[in-house]
Short mmCIF file of C-alpha atoms and ligand atoms in Angstrom, two decimals:
data_model
loop_
_atom_site.label_atom_id
_atom_site.label_comp_id
_atom_site.label_asym_id
_atom_site.label_seq_id
_atom_site.Cartn_x
_atom_site.Cartn_y
_atom_site.Cartn_z
CA MET A 64 -8.55 12.77 -11.97
CA ARG A 65 -6.80 10.44 -9.54
CA ARG A 66 -6.85 11.68 -5.98
CA ILE A 67 -3.65 11.39 -3.96
CA MET A 68 -3.71 8.72 -1.29
CA VAL A 69 -1.36 8.58 1.68
CA ALA A 70 -1.33 5.25 3.48
CA GLY A 71 0.50 4.53 6.72
CA ASN A 72 1.85 1.00 7.14
CA TRP A 73 2.52 0.75 10.87
CA LYS A 74 4.07 -2.71 10.46
CA MET A 75 4.64 -4.40 13.86
CA HIS A 76 4.64 -1.18 15.85
CA GLY A 77 2.13 0.08 18.34
CA SER A 78 0.37 -0.12 21.65
CA THR A 79 -3.06 1.07 22.69
CA ASP A 80 -1.50 4.31 23.94
CA MET A 81 0.41 4.86 20.75
CA VAL A 82 -2.64 4.19 18.59
CA GLU A 83 -4.62 6.75 20.53
CA THR A 84 -1.92 9.42 20.30
CA LEU A 85 -0.96 8.75 16.68
CA LEU A 86 -4.41 8.38 15.23
CA GLY A 87 -5.78 11.19 17.37
CA GLY A 88 -2.99 13.43 16.12
CA VAL A 89 -3.54 12.50 12.49
CA MET A 90 -7.30 13.05 12.69
CA ALA A 91 -6.90 16.37 14.47
CA GLY A 92 -4.31 17.61 11.98
CA LEU A 93 -6.06 16.66 8.75
CA GLY A 94 -7.83 19.73 7.49
CA ASP A 95 -11.24 19.12 5.95
CA ASP A 96 -10.06 20.51 2.65
CA MET A 97 -6.72 18.68 2.34
CA PRO A 98 -7.01 17.01 -1.09
CA VAL A 99 -5.89 13.57 0.00
CA ASP A 100 -7.35 10.20 0.95
CA VAL A 101 -5.79 8.81 4.11
CA ALA A 102 -5.61 5.24 5.35
CA VAL A 103 -3.70 3.48 8.13
CA PHE A 104 -2.68 -0.16 8.37
CA PRO A 105 -2.33 -1.08 12.05
CA PRO A 106 -1.30 -4.48 13.40
CA ALA A 107 -4.40 -6.71 13.53
CA PRO A 108 -4.92 -6.51 17.33
CA TYR A 109 -5.45 -2.75 17.07
CA LEU A 110 -8.04 -2.81 14.29
CA SER A 111 -10.90 -2.66 16.74
CA GLN A 112 -9.39 0.37 18.47
CA VAL A 113 -8.73 2.07 15.14
CA GLN A 114 -12.30 1.36 14.07
CA ALA A 115 -13.67 2.89 17.26
CA LEU A 116 -11.51 6.00 16.95
CA ALA A 117 -11.66 6.60 13.19
CA ALA A 118 -15.24 5.57 12.29
CA GLY A 119 -16.96 8.51 10.68
CA SER A 120 -13.68 10.42 10.19
CA ARG A 121 -11.74 10.95 6.96
CA VAL A 122 -9.28 8.24 7.95
CA GLU A 123 -9.86 4.75 6.56
CA TRP A 124 -7.99 1.62 7.60
CA GLY A 125 -6.92 -1.77 6.43
CA GLY A 126 -5.08 -4.97 7.26
CA GLN A 127 -1.39 -5.60 6.60
CA THR A 128 -2.00 -9.05 5.13
CA LEU A 129 -4.66 -11.73 4.98
CA ASN A 130 -4.75 -15.49 4.70
CA PRO A 131 -6.27 -16.65 1.39
CA ASN A 132 -8.56 -19.14 3.14
CA GLU A 133 -11.99 -18.13 4.44
CA GLN A 134 -11.59 -19.87 7.81
CA GLY A 135 -10.16 -22.98 9.39
CA ALA A 136 -7.17 -24.43 11.18
CA PHE A 137 -4.61 -21.76 10.26
CA THR A 138 -3.18 -20.76 13.63
CA GLY A 139 -2.12 -17.16 13.82
CA GLU A 140 -3.73 -16.11 10.56
CA VAL A 141 -6.45 -13.57 9.79
CA SER A 142 -9.04 -13.85 7.01
CA GLY A 143 -10.39 -11.18 4.73
CA ALA A 144 -13.83 -11.54 6.29
CA MET A 145 -12.33 -10.80 9.72
CA LEU A 146 -10.70 -7.64 8.41
CA ALA A 147 -13.99 -6.59 6.83
CA ASP A 148 -15.74 -7.31 10.13
CA PHE A 149 -13.60 -4.60 11.72
CA GLY A 150 -14.44 -2.05 9.07
CA CYS A 151 -11.33 -2.42 6.95
CA ARG A 152 -11.66 -1.03 3.47
CA TYR A 153 -8.19 -2.08 2.31
CA VAL A 154 -5.61 -4.80 2.74
CA LEU A 155 -1.94 -4.83 1.78
CA VAL A 156 -1.03 -7.78 -0.37
CA GLY A 157 2.50 -8.91 -1.14
CA HIS A 158 4.43 -6.37 0.88
CA SER A 159 8.14 -7.07 0.36
CA GLU A 160 8.52 -8.04 4.03
CA ARG A 161 5.83 -10.70 3.52
CA ARG A 162 7.61 -11.88 0.41
CA THR A 163 11.13 -11.97 1.85
CA LEU A 164 10.60 -12.73 5.57
CA PHE A 165 7.55 -14.98 5.29
CA GLY A 166 8.21 -16.61 1.95
CA GLU A 167 5.17 -15.40 0.04
CA THR A 168 5.60 -16.23 -3.62
CA ASP A 169 3.96 -14.44 -6.55
CA THR A 170 1.41 -17.28 -6.58
CA ASP A 171 0.63 -16.83 -2.87
CA VAL A 172 0.26 -13.13 -3.39
CA ALA A 173 -2.20 -13.69 -6.24
CA ALA A 174 -4.30 -15.98 -4.00
CA ARG A 175 -4.38 -13.31 -1.31
CA PHE A 176 -5.33 -10.66 -3.83
CA GLU A 177 -8.24 -12.83 -4.96
CA ALA A 178 -9.31 -13.49 -1.36
CA ALA A 179 -9.32 -9.76 -0.65
CA GLY A 180 -11.78 -9.20 -3.47
CA ARG A 181 -14.00 -12.04 -2.23
CA ALA A 182 -14.13 -10.37 1.19
CA GLY A 183 -15.07 -7.03 -0.33
CA LEU A 184 -11.71 -5.46 0.50
CA THR A 185 -9.66 -3.30 -1.86
CA PRO A 186 -6.23 -4.92 -2.22
CA VAL A 187 -3.10 -2.76 -2.34
CA LEU A 188 -0.76 -4.90 -4.42
CA CYS A 189 2.85 -4.22 -3.44
CA VAL A 190 5.55 -4.82 -6.03
CA GLY A 191 9.19 -3.88 -6.36
CA GLU A 192 12.69 -5.02 -7.18
CA THR A 193 15.74 -5.61 -5.01
CA GLN A 194 18.96 -3.65 -5.37
CA ALA A 195 20.60 -6.55 -7.19
CA GLN A 196 17.68 -6.84 -9.60
CA ARG A 197 17.81 -3.11 -10.35
CA GLU A 198 21.55 -3.25 -10.95
CA ALA A 199 21.03 -6.21 -13.28
CA GLY A 200 18.52 -4.18 -15.29
CA GLU A 201 15.66 -6.43 -14.24
CA THR A 202 13.35 -3.90 -12.59
CA GLU A 203 10.64 -3.98 -15.24
CA ALA A 204 10.79 -7.77 -15.66
CA VAL A 205 10.45 -8.32 -11.89
CA VAL A 206 7.57 -5.89 -11.50
CA ALA A 207 5.85 -7.29 -14.59
CA ALA A 208 6.09 -10.86 -13.27
CA GLN A 209 4.67 -9.80 -9.88
CA ILE A 210 1.71 -8.15 -11.61
CA ASP A 211 1.26 -10.93 -14.17
CA ALA A 212 0.79 -13.51 -11.41
CA VAL A 213 -2.21 -11.53 -10.20
CA LEU A 214 -3.56 -10.87 -13.69
CA GLU A 215 -3.36 -14.55 -14.58
CA ARG A 216 -5.35 -15.55 -11.53
CA CYS A 217 -7.81 -12.67 -11.23
CA GLY A 218 -7.93 -10.96 -14.64
CA ILE A 219 -7.58 -7.29 -15.46
CA ALA A 220 -11.16 -6.56 -14.28
CA ALA A 221 -10.06 -7.23 -10.70
CA MET A 222 -7.72 -4.25 -10.97
CA ALA A 223 -10.72 -1.92 -11.18
CA ASP A 224 -10.99 -2.08 -7.40
CA ALA A 225 -7.34 -2.27 -6.41
CA LEU A 226 -4.30 -0.11 -5.91
CA VAL A 227 -0.71 -0.86 -6.75
CA ALA A 228 2.17 0.21 -4.52
CA TYR A 229 5.57 0.33 -6.18
CA GLU A 230 8.08 -0.17 -3.40
CA PRO A 231 11.66 -0.79 -4.47
CA VAL A 232 12.99 -3.15 -1.80
CA TRP A 233 16.26 -1.21 -1.58
CA ALA A 234 14.37 1.92 -0.58
CA ILE A 235 12.25 0.41 2.22
CA GLY A 236 13.38 1.48 5.66
CA THR A 237 16.85 2.37 4.36
CA GLY A 238 16.55 6.13 4.04
CA LEU A 239 17.27 5.70 0.32
CA THR A 240 14.37 6.94 -1.79
CA ALA A 241 13.97 6.31 -5.48
CA SER A 242 14.33 9.68 -7.18
CA PRO A 243 11.07 11.07 -8.51
CA GLU A 244 12.37 10.25 -12.02
CA GLN A 245 13.20 6.65 -11.12
CA ALA A 246 9.83 6.15 -9.45
CA GLN A 247 7.89 7.85 -12.24
CA ALA A 248 9.55 5.61 -14.84
CA VAL A 249 8.39 2.44 -13.07
CA HIS A 250 4.94 3.87 -12.35
CA ALA A 251 4.51 4.72 -16.04
CA PHE A 252 5.63 1.21 -16.95
CA ILE A 253 2.99 -0.28 -14.62
CA ARG A 254 0.25 2.01 -15.90
CA ASP A 255 1.13 1.32 -19.55
CA LYS A 256 1.10 -2.40 -18.87
CA LEU A 257 -2.38 -2.26 -17.32
CA SER A 258 -3.65 0.23 -19.92
CA ALA A 259 -2.65 -2.12 -22.72
CA LEU A 260 -5.18 -4.58 -21.28
CA ASP A 261 -7.86 -2.06 -20.31
CA ALA A 262 -7.37 1.64 -20.99
CA THR A 263 -10.00 2.73 -18.47
CA ILE A 264 -8.61 0.65 -15.62
CA GLY A 265 -5.04 1.63 -16.46
CA GLY A 266 -6.00 5.28 -16.50
CA GLN A 267 -7.89 5.16 -13.23
CA ILE A 268 -5.85 2.87 -11.02
CA ARG A 269 -3.90 4.61 -8.29
CA ILE A 270 -0.24 3.69 -8.09
CA LEU A 271 1.40 4.61 -4.79
CA TYR A 272 5.12 4.91 -4.25
CA GLY A 273 6.71 3.45 -1.12
CA GLY A 274 10.23 3.48 0.25
CA SER A 275 11.53 6.09 2.71
CA VAL A 276 8.87 8.66 1.86
CA LYS A 277 9.08 11.69 4.18
CA SER A 278 7.61 15.15 4.30
CA SER A 279 10.71 16.49 2.53
CA ASN A 280 10.35 14.33 -0.58
CA ALA A 281 6.58 13.70 -0.78
CA ALA A 282 5.57 16.77 -2.80
CA ASP A 283 8.23 16.10 -5.46
CA LEU A 284 7.05 12.52 -5.81
CA PHE A 285 3.36 13.46 -5.92
CA ALA A 286 4.05 16.03 -8.64
CA ARG A 287 4.91 13.26 -11.13
CA ASP A 288 2.20 12.24 -13.59
CA ASP A 289 1.87 8.62 -12.53
CA ILE A 290 2.59 8.84 -8.80
CA ASP A 291 -0.75 8.93 -7.02
CA GLY A 292 0.35 8.88 -3.42
CA ALA A 293 2.53 7.04 -0.96
CA LEU A 294 2.68 3.94 1.19
CA VAL A 295 4.63 5.11 4.21
CA GLY A 296 6.35 3.00 6.83
CA GLY A 297 8.67 4.73 9.31
CA ALA A 298 7.32 8.23 8.79
CA SER A 299 3.76 7.04 9.45
CA LEU A 300 4.55 6.42 13.13
CA THR A 301 4.39 10.03 14.25
CA ALA A 302 1.43 12.24 13.43
CA GLU A 303 3.58 15.23 12.51
CA ASP A 304 5.69 13.32 9.98
CA PHE A 305 2.65 11.63 8.48
CA LEU A 306 0.72 14.87 8.23
CA GLY A 307 3.73 16.50 6.58
CA ILE A 308 3.48 13.86 3.83
CA CYS A 309 -0.27 14.44 3.51
CA ARG A 310 0.42 18.15 3.04
CA GLY A 311 2.62 17.22 0.09
CA ALA A 312 -0.60 16.52 -1.81
CA SER A 313 -1.69 20.15 -1.70
P1 LIG B 588 9.45 2.96 4.82
O1 LIG B 588 8.52 1.68 4.56
O2 LIG B 588 8.63 4.18 4.54
O3 LIG B 588 9.85 2.86 6.26
O4 LIG B 588 10.61 2.86 3.88
C1 LIG B 588 7.65 1.64 3.46
C2 LIG B 588 6.91 0.33 3.43
O5 LIG B 588 7.48 -0.70 3.76
O6 LIG B 588 5.70 0.28 3.08
#
């Protein structure tokens, strides 16, 4: 049984006041018996604050990206070991904004995925097609290539401690959500692809959906067989919206 996970990607939003209000609100509103795992991904400067507030609570946290190197002259970058040092359990790898705005290639993403494992972090591998790729019928080929780059470098065994987030680029921050049917079809494709290599890993891996998830569409998405939760951007920035999505797991 795969437990639903709701993950909040705060992107480059926040302040110490906002972290306190948002995280405080989320922690206060999460009932003990809500059947959902919850994680937040704050900007790196707020990890220490999140750790102090959330340690011992149901809320886990992670980094939004990591540099594949362990340490060194990489100004502005953050290593996996640093994220682990601040109690991160997870790290996003290959978010579409990293791919499109910061030029991360499939190969770069695979190196980051590997570095996450070395640091003891659980990578959340983000994949997804653009609007043009979907219209050209290339969705499965694009997603397969993004996953294959990681499999070639790290092997299927590395997927045993990882999550996948399917985030169609055209649905991120646009208000357009993939329909539950569209999302389910890609999630099933991803699971089948991984299951063909290792049935246990394919059956157990959690595949989150991301792209304009809100409280009004979360339950419908979570009801699909292969949708195991959500990676939430905009709606993760207020406690009420985020909690509404968490309630969709019930
Ligand atoms: P969104 O972002 O929920 O604002 O569409 C999702 C994401 O980028 O992870």
